[in-house]
Amino acid sequence: MPDAARIDDLLGAQRERGIAAAVSRWTPEAGTVTRWTSPEGSGAPEPTFLVYSITKTFIACLLLQLAEAGRLDLDAPVTHLWRGAPLPPAFTDAVTTRRLLNHTAGVPDYGGLPEYHAQVRQQPDRPWTTDEFTQATLAQAWTVPMPARFAYSNPGYMVLRQLLEAVGERPWQVQLAERVCRPLGLTRTTVATGLADLLPLAPGLSRLIEGDEPIDVRGRYHPGWVSHGVIASTASEVTHFLQALFTGRLLRAHSLAAMVETVPVGQVGGRWRQPAYGLGLMIDPGMPLGTVRGHNGGGPGYSASAFGLWREGALRGIVTAIVGGGAHDEAETLTFDALALLRSLS
């Protein structure tokens, strides 16, 4: 069966449910194969979605580029690099860019805060300000764990995005365009900053905002509810970004090596065997498929997952899957199923 047909088979369930979804697969032998389904019909162009926390990989790449240029020391205290409003007292010299990138700085998250989720549901179009995110998380009492211990934090990446803008001296979406999107020809990868930015996207159905029935988040959900910012893109462009990242087109070898230095995450469940985290990358070297490196993303309306697969030290392929609705792990399931096809064909 041709690659396109195999990918199309994986999209069958989404097609039957009438929701937008896309799977893009790259291999050194076949290049990129992308298939999608859309409520608009078979002739619709490849849909664009919010990729949520896959955004963290883009932010990490941009910061590592600044480090390569000598403008940022990953191990310097963030307070020594900071140029904005004073940071909360918990930011001691132990809080470095590296520790924020790999989630070992101890920064609190808002994922477990009931008031955050209540506000998203009650006023999805009016996100918290940076100060409100800070007061709810960074301004609370916390300490940097010694030795390092993983604790996922979106506000940690909010600080990194602010640091990126301070050191890079331009808005981060401008740096993204100049140093990633234009060199790679990514014409549909942008930063969503307002309600209008979601209107051109594929429908994204969610029960996380407003009523109990799934509703389309476009025009209702403000991307500012993602504290560090959120990228909108297509599955094929995310795949192209990861392919360029992993093959050295965006970063030098020593930076890539730093990205894949891991800290253990702890038990996750599902298909994960030895879950770990690098610098903006989710990593598992213990999967039967081989080592996977990439990132998941999920939030109101969209589920995204993009991972590369390594076996015997070589990059064998990359898969990105994005779904406009459904369970939070729906895209991950599609991605790992497509990665399993790579193994079956080798």
Coordinates of N, CA, C and O in Angstrom, one line a residue, residues 149-271:
R149 N 15.0 18.6 39.6 CA 13.8 17.7 39.5 C 12.8 18.3 38.5 O 12.6 19.5 38.5
F150 N 12.3 17.5 37.7 CA 11.4 17.9 36.6 C 10.0 18.3 37.2 O 9.4 17.6 38.0
A151 N 9.5 19.5 36.8 CA 8.2 19.9 37.1 C 7.7 20.8 36.0 O 8.2 22.0 35.8
Y152 N 6.8 20.4 35.2 CA 6.4 21.1 34.0 C 5.8 22.4 34.3 O 4.9 22.5 35.2
S153 N 6.2 23.4 33.6 CA 5.7 24.8 33.9 C 5.5 25.6 32.6 O 6.5 26.0 32.0
N154 N 4.3 26.0 32.3 CA 4.0 26.9 31.3 C 4.5 28.3 31.6 O 5.1 29.0 30.8
P155 N 4.3 28.8 32.8 CA 4.9 30.2 33.2 C 6.4 30.2 33.1 O 7.0 31.3 32.8
G156 N 7.1 29.1 33.3 CA 8.5 29.1 33.0 C 8.9 29.5 31.6 O 9.8 30.2 31.4
Y157 N 8.1 29.0 30.7 CA 8.3 29.3 29.3 C 7.8 30.7 29.0 O 8.2 31.3 28.0
M158 N 6.9 31.2 29.8 CA 6.5 32.6 29.6 C 7.7 33.5 29.9 O 7.9 34.5 29.2
V159 N 8.4 33.2 31.0 CA 9.6 33.9 31.3 C 10.7 33.8 30.2 O 11.3 34.8 29.8
L160 N 10.8 32.6 29.6 CA 11.7 32.4 28.5 C 11.3 33.2 27.3 O 12.2 33.8 26.6
R161 N 10.0 33.3 27.0 CA 9.6 34.1 25.9 C 9.9 35.6 26.1 O 10.4 36.3 25.2
Q162 N 9.7 36.1 27.3 CA 10.1 37.4 27.7 C 11.6 37.6 27.5 O 12.1 38.7 27.1
L163 N 12.4 36.6 28.0 CA 13.8 36.7 27.9 C 14.3 36.7 26.4 O 15.2 37.5 26.0
L164 N 13.6 35.9 25.6 CA 13.9 35.9 24.2 C 13.7 37.3 23.6 O 14.5 37.7 22.7
E165 N 12.7 37.9 24.0 CA 12.4 39.3 23.4 C 13.4 40.3 23.9 O 13.8 41.2 23.2
A166 N 13.8 40.2 25.2 CA 14.7 41.1 25.7 C 16.1 41.0 25.1 O 16.7 41.9 24.7
V167 N 16.6 39.7 25.1 CA 18.0 39.5 24.5 C 18.0 39.6 23.0 O 18.9 40.2 22.4
G168 N 16.9 39.2 22.3 CA 16.8 39.3 20.9 C 16.4 40.6 20.4 O 16.5 40.9 19.2
E169 N 16.0 41.5 21.3 CA 15.6 42.9 21.1 C 14.6 43.1 20.0 O 14.5 44.1 19.4
R170 N 13.7 42.1 19.8 CA 12.6 42.2 18.9 C 11.5 41.3 19.4 O 11.8 40.3 20.1
P171 N 10.2 41.6 19.0 CA 9.1 40.7 19.4 C 9.5 39.2 18.9 O 10.1 39.1 17.9
W172 N 9.1 38.3 19.7 CA 9.5 36.9 19.4 C 8.9 36.4 18.1 O 9.5 35.6 17.4
Q173 N 7.7 36.9 17.7 CA 7.1 36.5 16.5 C 8.0 37.0 15.3 O 8.0 36.4 14.2
V174 N 8.6 38.2 15.5 CA 9.5 38.7 14.4 C 10.7 37.8 14.3 O 11.2 37.5 13.2
Q175 N 11.3 37.4 15.5 CA 12.5 36.5 15.5 C 12.1 35.2 14.9 O 12.9 34.6 14.1
L176 N 10.9 34.7 15.2 CA 10.5 33.4 14.6 C 10.4 33.5 13.1 O 10.9 32.6 12.3
A177 N 9.9 34.6 12.6 CA 9.8 34.8 11.1 C 11.2 34.9 10.5 O 11.5 34.3 9.4
E178 N 12.1 35.7 11.1 CA 13.4 36.0 10.5 C 14.3 34.8 10.5 O 15.1 34.5 9.6
R179 N 14.3 34.0 11.6 CA 15.3 33.0 11.8 C 14.8 31.5 11.7 O 15.6 30.6 11.6
V180 N 13.5 31.4 11.5 CA 13.0 30.0 11.3 C 12.1 30.0 10.1 O 12.4 29.2 9.1
C181 N 11.0 30.8 10.1 CA 10.0 30.6 9.0 C 10.5 31.0 7.6 O 10.3 30.2 6.7
R182 N 11.1 32.2 7.5 CA 11.6 32.6 6.2 C 12.7 31.7 5.6 O 12.6 31.2 4.5
P183 N 13.7 31.3 6.4 CA 14.8 30.4 5.9 C 14.2 29.1 5.5 O 14.8 28.5 4.5
L184 N 13.2 28.6 6.1 CA 12.6 27.3 5.8 C 11.4 27.3 4.9 O 10.9 26.3 4.4
G185 N 11.0 28.5 4.5 CA 9.9 28.7 3.6 C 8.5 28.3 4.3 O 7.6 27.8 3.6
L186 N 8.4 28.5 5.6 CA 7.2 28.2 6.3 C 6.3 29.4 6.2 O 6.4 30.4 6.9
T187 N 5.3 29.3 5.3 CA 4.5 30.5 5.0 C 3.2 30.5 5.8 O 2.5 31.5 5.8
R188 N 2.9 29.4 6.5 CA 1.6 29.3 7.2 C 1.9 29.1 8.7 O 1.0 28.7 9.4
T189 N 3.1 29.3 9.2 CA 3.4 29.2 10.6 C 3.5 30.6 11.2 O 4.4 31.4 10.8
T190 N 2.6 30.9 12.1 CA 2.6 32.3 12.7 C 2.3 32.2 14.2 O 1.9 31.1 14.7
V191 N 2.4 33.3 14.9 CA 2.0 33.3 16.3 C 0.6 33.9 16.4 O 0.3 35.0 15.8
A192 N -0.3 33.2 17.0 CA -1.7 33.7 17.2 C -1.7 34.6 18.4 O -1.3 34.1 19.5
T193 N -2.1 35.8 18.2 CA -2.1 36.8 19.4 C -3.5 37.3 19.7 O -3.6 38.0 20.7
G194 N -4.5 37.0 18.9 CA -5.8 37.6 19.2 C -6.9 36.7 18.7 O -6.7 35.7 18.0
L195 N -8.2 37.0 19.0 CA -9.3 36.2 18.6 C -9.4 36.1 17.0 O -9.7 35.0 16.5
A196 N -9.1 37.1 16.3 CA -9.2 37.1 14.9 C -8.2 36.1 14.2 O -8.4 35.6 13.2
D197 N -7.1 35.8 14.9 CA -6.1 34.9 14.4 C -6.6 33.5 14.3 O -6.0 32.6 13.6
L198 N -7.6 33.1 15.1 CA -8.1 31.8 15.0 C -9.2 31.6 13.9 O -9.5 30.4 13.6
L199 N -9.7 32.7 13.4 CA -10.8 32.5 12.4 C -10.4 31.8 11.1 O -11.2 31.0 10.6
P200 N -9.1 31.9 10.6 CA -8.7 31.2 9.4 C -8.4 29.7 9.7 O -8.1 29.0 8.8
L201 N -8.4 29.3 11.0 CA -7.9 27.9 11.3 C -9.0 26.9 11.0 O -10.2 27.3 10.8
A202 N -8.7 25.7 11.0 CA -9.7 24.6 11.0 C -10.6 24.7 12.2 O -10.1 25.1 13.3
P203 N -11.8 24.2 12.1 CA -12.7 24.2 13.3 C -12.0 23.4 14.4 O -11.3 22.4 14.2
G204 N -12.1 23.9 15.6 CA -11.6 23.2 16.8 C -12.7 23.1 17.8 O -13.1 24.0 18.4
L205 N -13.1 21.8 18.0 CA -14.3 21.6 18.9 C -13.8 21.3 20.3 O -12.8 20.5 20.5
S206 N -14.4 21.9 21.3 CA -14.0 21.7 22.7 C -15.2 21.8 23.6 O -16.1 22.6 23.4
R207 N -15.1 21.1 24.8 CA -16.0 21.2 25.9 C -15.3 22.1 27.0 O -15.9 22.2 28.1
L208 N -14.1 22.6 26.8 CA -13.4 23.3 27.8 C -13.8 24.8 28.0 O -13.4 25.4 28.9
I209 N -14.6 25.3 27.1 CA -15.1 26.7 27.2 C -16.6 26.7 27.0 O -17.2 25.9 26.4
E210 N -17.2 27.7 27.7 CA -18.6 27.9 27.7 C -19.5 26.7 28.1 O -19.3 26.2 29.2
G211 N -20.4 26.2 27.3 CA -21.3 25.2 27.7 C -20.7 23.8 27.7 O -19.5 23.6 27.6
D212 N -21.6 22.8 27.9 CA -21.2 21.4 28.1 C -21.1 20.7 26.8 O -20.4 19.6 26.7
E213 N -21.6 21.2 25.7 CA -21.5 20.6 24.4 C -20.3 21.1 23.7 O -19.8 22.2 23.9
P214 N -19.7 20.3 22.8 CA -18.5 20.7 22.1 C -18.9 21.9 21.2 O -19.9 21.9 20.5
I215 N -18.1 23.0 21.3 CA -18.3 24.1 20.4 C -17.0 24.5 19.7 O -15.9 24.1 20.2
D216 N -17.1 25.2 18.6 CA -15.9 25.6 17.9 C -15.3 26.8 18.6 O -16.0 27.8 18.9
V217 N -14.0 26.7 18.9 CA -13.3 27.7 19.7 C -13.0 28.9 18.9 O -12.6 30.0 19.5
R218 N -13.1 28.9 17.6 CA -12.7 30.0 16.8 C -13.6 31.2 17.1 O -14.8 31.1 17.0
G219 N -13.0 32.4 17.3 CA -13.7 33.6 17.6 C -14.2 33.7 19.0 O -14.8 34.7 19.4
R220 N -14.0 32.6 19.8 CA -14.4 32.6 21.2 C -13.2 32.5 22.2 O -13.2 33.1 23.2
Y221 N -12.2 31.7 21.8 CA -11.1 31.4 22.7 C -9.9 32.3 22.3 O -9.5 32.3 21.2
H222 N -9.4 33.0 23.3 CA -8.3 33.9 23.0 C -7.0 33.2 23.3 O -6.8 32.6 24.3
P223 N -6.1 33.2 22.3 CA -4.8 32.5 22.5 C -3.9 33.1 23.6 O -3.0 32.4 24.0
G224 N -4.3 34.2 24.1 CA -3.6 34.8 25.3 C -3.7 33.9 26.5 O -2.9 34.2 27.5
W225 N -4.6 33.0 26.5 CA -4.7 32.1 27.7 C -3.5 31.1 27.8 O -3.3 30.4 28.8
V226 N -2.7 31.1 26.7 CA -1.4 30.3 26.7 C -0.4 31.3 27.1 O 0.0 32.2 26.3
S227 N 0.2 31.2 28.3 CA 1.0 32.3 28.9 C 2.2 32.6 28.0 O 2.7 33.7 28.0
H228 N 2.8 31.5 27.4 CA 4.1 31.8 26.7 C 3.9 32.1 25.2 O 4.8 32.3 24.5
G229 N 2.6 32.1 24.8 CA 2.3 32.3 23.4 C 2.0 31.0 22.7 O 2.5 29.9 23.2
V230 N 1.4 31.0 21.6 CA 1.0 29.8 20.9 C 1.1 30.0 19.4 O 0.7 31.0 18.8
I231 N 1.7 29.0 18.7 CA 1.9 29.1 17.3 C 0.7 28.4 16.6 O 0.2 27.3 17.1
A232 N 0.3 28.9 15.4 CA -0.6 28.2 14.5 C 0.2 27.8 13.3 O 1.0 28.5 12.8
S233 N -0.1 26.5 12.9 CA 0.7 26.0 11.8 C 0.0 24.8 11.2 O -1.1 24.4 11.6
T234 N 0.5 24.2 10.2 CA 0.0 23.0 9.5 C 0.9 21.8 10.0 O 2.0 22.0 10.4
A235 N 0.4 20.6 9.8 CA 1.1 19.4 10.1 C 2.4 19.3 9.3 O 3.5 19.0 9.7
S236 N 2.3 19.7 8.0 CA 3.4 19.6 7.1 C 4.5 20.6 7.5 O 5.7 20.3 7.4
E237 N 4.2 21.8 7.9 CA 5.2 22.8 8.2 C 5.8 22.4 9.6 O 7.0 22.7 9.8
V238 N 5.1 21.9 10.5 CA 5.7 21.4 11.8 C 6.7 20.3 11.5 O 7.8 20.3 12.0
T239 N 6.3 19.4 10.6 CA 7.2 18.3 10.2 C 8.5 18.9 9.6 O 9.6 18.4 9.9
H240 N 8.3 19.9 8.7 CA 9.5 20.5 8.0 C 10.4 21.2 9.1 O 11.6 21.1 9.0
F241 N 9.8 21.9 10.0 CA 10.6 22.5 11.1 C 11.4 21.5 11.8 O 12.6 21.7 12.1
L242 N 10.8 20.4 12.3 CA 11.5 19.4 13.0 C 12.6 18.7 12.2 O 13.7 18.4 12.7
Q243 N 12.3 18.5 10.9 CA 13.3 17.9 10.0 C 14.5 18.8 9.9 O 15.7 18.4 10.0
A244 N 14.3 20.1 9.8 CA 15.4 21.1 9.7 C 16.1 21.2 11.0 O 17.4 21.3 11.0
L245 N 15.4 21.1 12.1 CA 16.0 21.2 13.4 C 16.9 20.0 13.7 O 18.1 20.1 14.0
F246 N 16.4 18.8 13.4 CA 17.1 17.6 13.8 C 18.3 17.3 12.8 O 19.2 16.5 13.1
T247 N 18.3 17.9 11.6 CA 19.3 17.6 10.7 C 20.3 18.8 10.6 O 21.2 18.8 9.7
G248 N 20.3 19.7 11.6 CA 21.3 20.7 11.7 C 21.2 21.9 10.8 O 22.1 22.7 10.7
R249 N 20.0 22.2 10.3 CA 19.8 23.4 9.5 C 19.5 24.6 10.3 O 19.7 25.8 9.8
L250 N 19.1 24.5 11.5 CA 18.8 25.6 12.4 C 19.8 25.8 13.5 O 19.9 26.9 14.0
L251 N 20.4 24.7 14.0 CA 21.3 24.8 15.1 C 22.6 24.0 14.8 O 22.5 23.0 14.0
R252 N 23.6 24.3 15.5 CA 24.9 23.6 15.3 C 24.8 22.3 16.2 O 24.0 22.1 17.0
A253 N 25.8 21.5 15.9 CA 25.8 20.1 16.6 C 25.8 20.2 18.1 O 25.1 19.5 18.8
H254 N 26.6 21.2 18.7 CA 26.7 21.2 20.1 C 25.4 21.7 20.7 O 25.0 21.3 21.8
S255 N 24.6 22.5 20.0 CA 23.3 23.0 20.5 C 22.3 21.8 20.4 O 21.5 21.6 21.4
L256 N 22.3 21.0 19.4 CA 21.5 19.9 19.3 C 21.8 18.9 20.4 O 20.9 18.3 21.0
A257 N 23.1 18.7 20.7 CA 23.4 17.8 21.7 C 22.9 18.3 23.1 O 22.4 17.5 23.9
A258 N 22.9 19.6 23.3 CA 22.4 20.2 24.5 C 20.9 20.0 24.6 O 20.3 19.7 25.7
M259 N 20.2 20.1 23.5 CA 18.7 19.9 23.4 C 18.3 18.5 23.9 O 17.2 18.3 24.5
V260 N 19.1 17.5 23.6 CA 18.7 16.1 23.9 C 19.3 15.6 25.2 O 19.2 14.4 25.5
E261 N 20.0 16.4 26.0 CA 20.4 16.0 27.3 C 19.2 16.1 28.2 O 18.5 17.1 28.3
T262 N 18.9 14.9 28.8 CA 17.6 14.8 29.4 C 17.6 14.7 31.0 O 18.7 14.4 31.6
V263 N 16.5 15.1 31.5 CA 16.2 14.8 32.9 C 15.0 13.9 32.9 O 14.1 14.0 32.1
P264 N 14.9 13.0 33.9 CA 13.7 12.0 33.9 C 12.5 12.8 34.3 O 12.5 13.7 35.2
V265 N 11.4 12.3 33.7 CA 10.1 13.0 34.0 C 9.3 12.2 35.1 O 8.5 12.8 35.8
G266 N 9.5 10.9 35.2 CA 8.6 10.1 36.1 C 7.6 9.4 35.3 O 7.5 9.4 34.0
Q267 N 6.7 8.7 35.9 CA 5.7 7.9 35.3 C 4.7 8.7 34.5 O 4.2 9.7 35.0
V268 N 4.4 8.3 33.3 CA 3.5 9.0 32.4 C 2.3 8.1 32.0 O 1.2 8.5 31.9
G269 N 2.7 6.9 31.7 CA 1.7 5.9 31.3 C 1.6 5.9 29.7 O 2.4 6.5 29.0
G270 N 0.6 5.2 29.3 CA 0.4 5.0 27.8 C 1.6 4.3 27.2 O 2.0 3.3 27.7
R271 N 2.1 4.8 26.1 CA 3.2 4.1 25.4 C 4.5 4.5 25.9 O 5.5 4.0 25.5

